[in-house]
Amino acid sequence: MRIYVIKPGDSLWKLAQTNRTTISQIVAVNELENPNRLVVGESLAIPEPDKEYVVEQGDTLSQIAARYGVTVQKIASFNNIANPSLIVVGQTLFIPYFRHTIRAGETLWAIANRYGVTVAQIVGANALANPSLIYPGQVLRIPAEAKPIKEVNTYITRMDEQGQREVISRGNLFTYLSPFSYGVNEDGSLANLQDTRVLQAAKATNTAPLLTITNTVGGSFSSDRAAAILRNSAVQDTLLANILARMREKGYTGLNIDFEYVFPEDRENYNAFLRKAAARLHPAGFTLSTALAPKVSANQPGLLYEAHDYPAHGAIVDFVVLMTYEWGWAGGEPWAIAPITEVRKVLDYAVTAIPPGKIMMGVPLYGRDWKIPWVKGTYAKTVNLKSAVDLAARYDQAIQYNETYQAPIFRYTDDTGQQHEVWFEDARSMQAKYDLVKQYGLRGVSYWVLGPPLPQNWPVLRSNFRVRKKT
């Protein structure tokens, strides 16, 4: 999958011709509602025709498999598709093999080196009895280049039919699904969550659901609610019993704890609760994970940070989700949601305290639109890639890209004369984040939050990694 940035004079016809693909494939993968409208600076995902196919209206997996000369089972397995009849328009399928026609003078070694595979892989894919007996014009099947295997979690807040469709559409790319959330009550009981639809979708896509608990009261994180749990051993026992019962009842495979704004004096209480939770969950076959504030040092001050003990969590739980986003928060000054410079600072500390193989890096799927000049006490509007590009098109603004923070940005003046500054995510900013995952050797990524449309993300993700599924 290539990433292309629109320049003046570009058209989809031109892009399709240059990249040997079709307009319909570009439209499908980018979910373009108006193919005739392109914005200078907009990034598009461009499928590579020999290696990827974007599902279009009327396609079946058997038709696609036949087109590329592979079996339905092979292409389904390669793309983590649990049900071969369950594919959706816009879904990018990666082809396990592509064709290469041998030219005069080529050797298997040169061909393997060109495509990043081994001679043995080519020999096996083509059942070559004698690897030295190849000839010009012969067509070889080349295995797709191996990608690092990573885990992917996504939080989801929509429990309705739309949320269910989102999981069905993208579920082949998720290891875990974390419906958000079950609030915990002071007596150790759990608030209700209407999660049936998204759990059904998780099952249909072989995605492991994680029961997420939070210390929220009235939609906000409560330090007092966390204290009520963390300072009372009997309440903890009740809570864990309720969690185990709910997980067994609904088919959850693990517990994700997102306790935020915990009092600093409850730091060791939180660690002790995690040890107790691990002792109860692990023998029963359940995983345990936590969400952690983005710290840059062990003793970073602030209510959000002090009770989150990176070394303790890293030693106790199966993995952690680092909430590496919200620098550009709604009530603050305009900035990238996840500036790559700040994410690096968090990772630089995190990998000294937590094994990298236990770290899931948080990735935002949204952006924000601020009024400028910014006034303290005002709040930005949340946007997504599609709505941001729509704004840029409406007000005839080219999209810029901040190389320092690795994020797209533009400004516009609305119909009332008010100036705005917009930061959001696109294919380039997502690629920059996946580069960090590889650089630091992390376990994978965790999205906040499934729903805002960022269609280019999914083929870019799959271009970088194979997603591990739990059986």
PDB file of C-alpha atoms in Angstrom, residues 318-431:
ATOM      1  CA  ASP A 318       0.083  -9.346  30.762  1.00  0.00           C
ATOM      2  CA  PHE A 319       0.299  -6.060  28.891  1.00  0.00           C
ATOM      3  CA  VAL A 320      -0.315  -2.348  29.291  1.00  0.00           C
ATOM      4  CA  VAL A 321      -1.960   0.247  27.065  1.00  0.00           C
ATOM      5  CA  LEU A 322      -0.053   3.532  27.094  1.00  0.00           C
ATOM      6  CA  MET A 323      -2.466   6.408  26.546  1.00  0.00           C
ATOM      7  CA  THR A 324      -0.111   8.245  24.206  1.00  0.00           C
ATOM      8  CA  TYR A 325      -2.593  10.842  22.995  1.00  0.00           C
ATOM      9  CA  GLU A 326      -4.478  13.933  24.179  1.00  0.00           C
ATOM     10  CA  TRP A 327      -1.619  16.414  24.127  1.00  0.00           C
ATOM     11  CA  GLY A 328      -3.894  18.418  21.862  1.00  0.00           C
ATOM     12  CA  TRP A 329      -6.821  18.127  24.287  1.00  0.00           C
ATOM     13  CA  ALA A 330     -10.164  19.828  23.806  1.00  0.00           C
ATOM     14  CA  GLY A 331      -9.664  22.408  26.550  1.00  0.00           C
ATOM     15  CA  GLY A 332      -6.057  23.243  25.690  1.00  0.00           C
ATOM     16  CA  GLU A 333      -4.199  25.148  23.017  1.00  0.00           C
ATOM     17  CA  PRO A 334      -4.173  23.859  19.416  1.00  0.00           C
ATOM     18  CA  TRP A 335      -1.703  21.023  18.960  1.00  0.00           C
ATOM     19  CA  ALA A 336      -1.396  17.589  17.422  1.00  0.00           C
ATOM     20  CA  ILE A 337      -3.363  14.954  19.351  1.00  0.00           C
ATOM     21  CA  ALA A 338      -0.310  12.683  19.511  1.00  0.00           C
ATOM     22  CA  PRO A 339       2.826  14.660  18.570  1.00  0.00           C
ATOM     23  CA  ILE A 340       5.476  12.146  17.675  1.00  0.00           C
ATOM     24  CA  THR A 341       8.061  14.061  19.721  1.00  0.00           C
ATOM     25  CA  GLU A 342       5.993  13.592  22.892  1.00  0.00           C
ATOM     26  CA  VAL A 343       5.127   9.972  22.141  1.00  0.00           C
ATOM     27  CA  ARG A 344       8.852   9.256  21.817  1.00  0.00           C
ATOM     28  CA  LYS A 345       9.520  10.764  25.241  1.00  0.00           C
ATOM     29  CA  VAL A 346       6.951   8.435  26.798  1.00  0.00           C
ATOM     30  CA  LEU A 347       8.347   5.390  25.026  1.00  0.00           C
ATOM     31  CA  ASP A 348      11.920   6.306  25.954  1.00  0.00           C
ATOM     32  CA  TYR A 349      10.945   6.022  29.611  1.00  0.00           C
ATOM     33  CA  ALA A 350       8.415   3.208  29.257  1.00  0.00           C
ATOM     34  CA  VAL A 351      10.833   0.687  27.752  1.00  0.00           C
ATOM     35  CA  THR A 352      13.186   1.172  30.718  1.00  0.00           C
ATOM     36  CA  ALA A 353      10.409   0.217  33.147  1.00  0.00           C
ATOM     37  CA  ILE A 354       8.218  -2.237  31.221  1.00  0.00           C
ATOM     38  CA  PRO A 355       9.305  -4.994  28.816  1.00  0.00           C
ATOM     39  CA  PRO A 356       8.631  -3.658  25.280  1.00  0.00           C
ATOM     40  CA  GLY A 357       6.811  -6.896  24.485  1.00  0.00           C
ATOM     41  CA  LYS A 358       4.168  -5.884  27.038  1.00  0.00           C
ATOM     42  CA  ILE A 359       3.575  -2.369  25.690  1.00  0.00           C
ATOM     43  CA  MET A 360       0.616  -1.457  23.479  1.00  0.00           C
ATOM     44  CA  MET A 361       1.080   2.093  22.194  1.00  0.00           C
ATOM     45  CA  GLY A 362      -2.094   4.175  22.228  1.00  0.00           C
ATOM     46  CA  VAL A 363      -3.104   5.649  18.866  1.00  0.00           C
ATOM     47  CA  PRO A 364      -5.875   8.243  18.330  1.00  0.00           C
ATOM     48  CA  LEU A 365      -8.308   7.977  15.419  1.00  0.00           C
ATOM     49  CA  TYR A 366      -9.629  11.539  15.751  1.00  0.00           C
ATOM     50  CA  GLY A 367      -8.613  15.186  15.505  1.00  0.00           C
ATOM     51  CA  ARG A 368      -9.765  18.592  16.733  1.00  0.00           C
ATOM     52  CA  ASP A 369     -10.841  21.975  15.402  1.00  0.00           C
ATOM     53  CA  TRP A 370      -9.909  24.961  17.590  1.00  0.00           C
ATOM     54  CA  LYS A 371     -11.018  28.557  17.320  1.00  0.00           C
ATOM     55  CA  ILE A 372      -8.006  30.875  17.139  1.00  0.00           C
ATOM     56  CA  PRO A 373      -6.614  32.966  18.662  1.00  0.00           C
ATOM     57  CA  TRP A 374      -7.185  30.400  21.409  1.00  0.00           C
ATOM     58  CA  VAL A 375      -8.934  31.684  24.534  1.00  0.00           C
ATOM     59  CA  LYS A 376      -8.573  29.840  27.829  1.00  0.00           C
ATOM     60  CA  GLY A 377     -11.858  28.247  28.835  1.00  0.00           C
ATOM     61  CA  THR A 378     -12.942  27.491  25.276  1.00  0.00           C
ATOM     62  CA  TYR A 379     -13.157  23.968  23.898  1.00  0.00           C
ATOM     63  CA  ALA A 380     -12.240  22.509  20.542  1.00  0.00           C
ATOM     64  CA  LYS A 381     -14.651  20.509  18.410  1.00  0.00           C
ATOM     65  CA  THR A 382     -13.749  16.882  17.722  1.00  0.00           C
ATOM     66  CA  VAL A 383     -13.296  16.050  14.033  1.00  0.00           C
ATOM     67  CA  ASN A 384     -12.175  13.040  12.025  1.00  0.00           C
ATOM     68  CA  LEU A 385     -10.220  12.662   8.819  1.00  0.00           C
ATOM     69  CA  LYS A 386     -13.279  12.877   6.585  1.00  0.00           C
ATOM     70  CA  SER A 387     -14.791  15.913   8.275  1.00  0.00           C
ATOM     71  CA  ALA A 388     -11.396  17.646   8.400  1.00  0.00           C
ATOM     72  CA  VAL A 389     -10.822  17.171   4.671  1.00  0.00           C
ATOM     73  CA  ASP A 390     -14.385  18.360   4.038  1.00  0.00           C
ATOM     74  CA  LEU A 391     -13.605  21.569   5.943  1.00  0.00           C
ATOM     75  CA  ALA A 392     -10.388  22.102   3.988  1.00  0.00           C
ATOM     76  CA  ALA A 393     -12.290  21.631   0.718  1.00  0.00           C
ATOM     77  CA  ARG A 394     -15.187  23.869   1.750  1.00  0.00           C
ATOM     78  CA  TYR A 395     -12.884  26.750   2.657  1.00  0.00           C
ATOM     79  CA  ASP A 396     -10.389  26.076  -0.139  1.00  0.00           C
ATOM     80  CA  GLN A 397      -7.420  25.424   2.127  1.00  0.00           C
ATOM     81  CA  ALA A 398      -4.434  23.237   1.323  1.00  0.00           C
ATOM     82  CA  ILE A 399      -3.524  20.723   4.029  1.00  0.00           C
ATOM     83  CA  GLN A 400      -0.039  21.110   5.448  1.00  0.00           C
ATOM     84  CA  TYR A 401       2.006  18.460   7.244  1.00  0.00           C
ATOM     85  CA  ASN A 402       4.031  19.257  10.345  1.00  0.00           C
ATOM     86  CA  GLU A 403       7.213  17.210  10.048  1.00  0.00           C
ATOM     87  CA  THR A 404       8.233  17.826  13.655  1.00  0.00           C
ATOM     88  CA  TYR A 405       5.025  16.475  15.142  1.00  0.00           C
ATOM     89  CA  GLN A 406       4.190  14.178  12.201  1.00  0.00           C
ATOM     90  CA  ALA A 407       0.599  15.359  11.876  1.00  0.00           C
ATOM     91  CA  PRO A 408      -1.535  17.169   9.254  1.00  0.00           C
ATOM     92  CA  ILE A 409      -2.748  20.698   9.993  1.00  0.00           C
ATOM     93  CA  PHE A 410      -4.561  23.539   8.252  1.00  0.00           C
ATOM     94  CA  ARG A 411      -6.260  26.807   9.100  1.00  0.00           C
ATOM     95  CA  TYR A 412      -9.445  28.332   7.756  1.00  0.00           C
ATOM     96  CA  THR A 413     -11.806  31.253   8.348  1.00  0.00           C
ATOM     97  CA  ASP A 414     -15.454  30.279   8.716  1.00  0.00           C
ATOM     98  CA  ASP A 415     -18.515  32.087   7.371  1.00  0.00           C
ATOM     99  CA  THR A 416     -18.708  34.319  10.458  1.00  0.00           C
ATOM    100  CA  GLY A 417     -15.094  35.466  10.098  1.00  0.00           C
ATOM    101  CA  GLN A 418     -13.844  33.248  12.940  1.00  0.00           C
ATOM    102  CA  GLN A 419     -10.412  31.708  12.352  1.00  0.00           C
ATOM    103  CA  HIS A 420      -9.787  28.020  13.087  1.00  0.00           C
ATOM    104  CA  GLU A 421      -6.843  25.644  13.382  1.00  0.00           C
ATOM    105  CA  VAL A 422      -7.363  21.934  12.698  1.00  0.00           C
ATOM    106  CA  TRP A 423      -5.079  19.041  13.662  1.00  0.00           C
ATOM    107  CA  PHE A 424      -6.015  15.482  12.736  1.00  0.00           C
ATOM    108  CA  GLU A 425      -4.630  12.076  11.712  1.00  0.00           C
ATOM    109  CA  ASP A 426      -4.011  10.712   8.228  1.00  0.00           C
ATOM    110  CA  ALA A 427      -2.127   7.919   6.493  1.00  0.00           C
ATOM    111  CA  ARG A 428       1.231   9.673   7.004  1.00  0.00           C
ATOM    112  CA  SER A 429       0.769  10.282  10.718  1.00  0.00           C
ATOM    113  CA  MET A 430      -0.342   6.689  11.240  1.00  0.00           C
ATOM    114  CA  GLN A 431       2.695   5.390   9.369  1.00  0.00           C
TER     115      GLN A 431
END
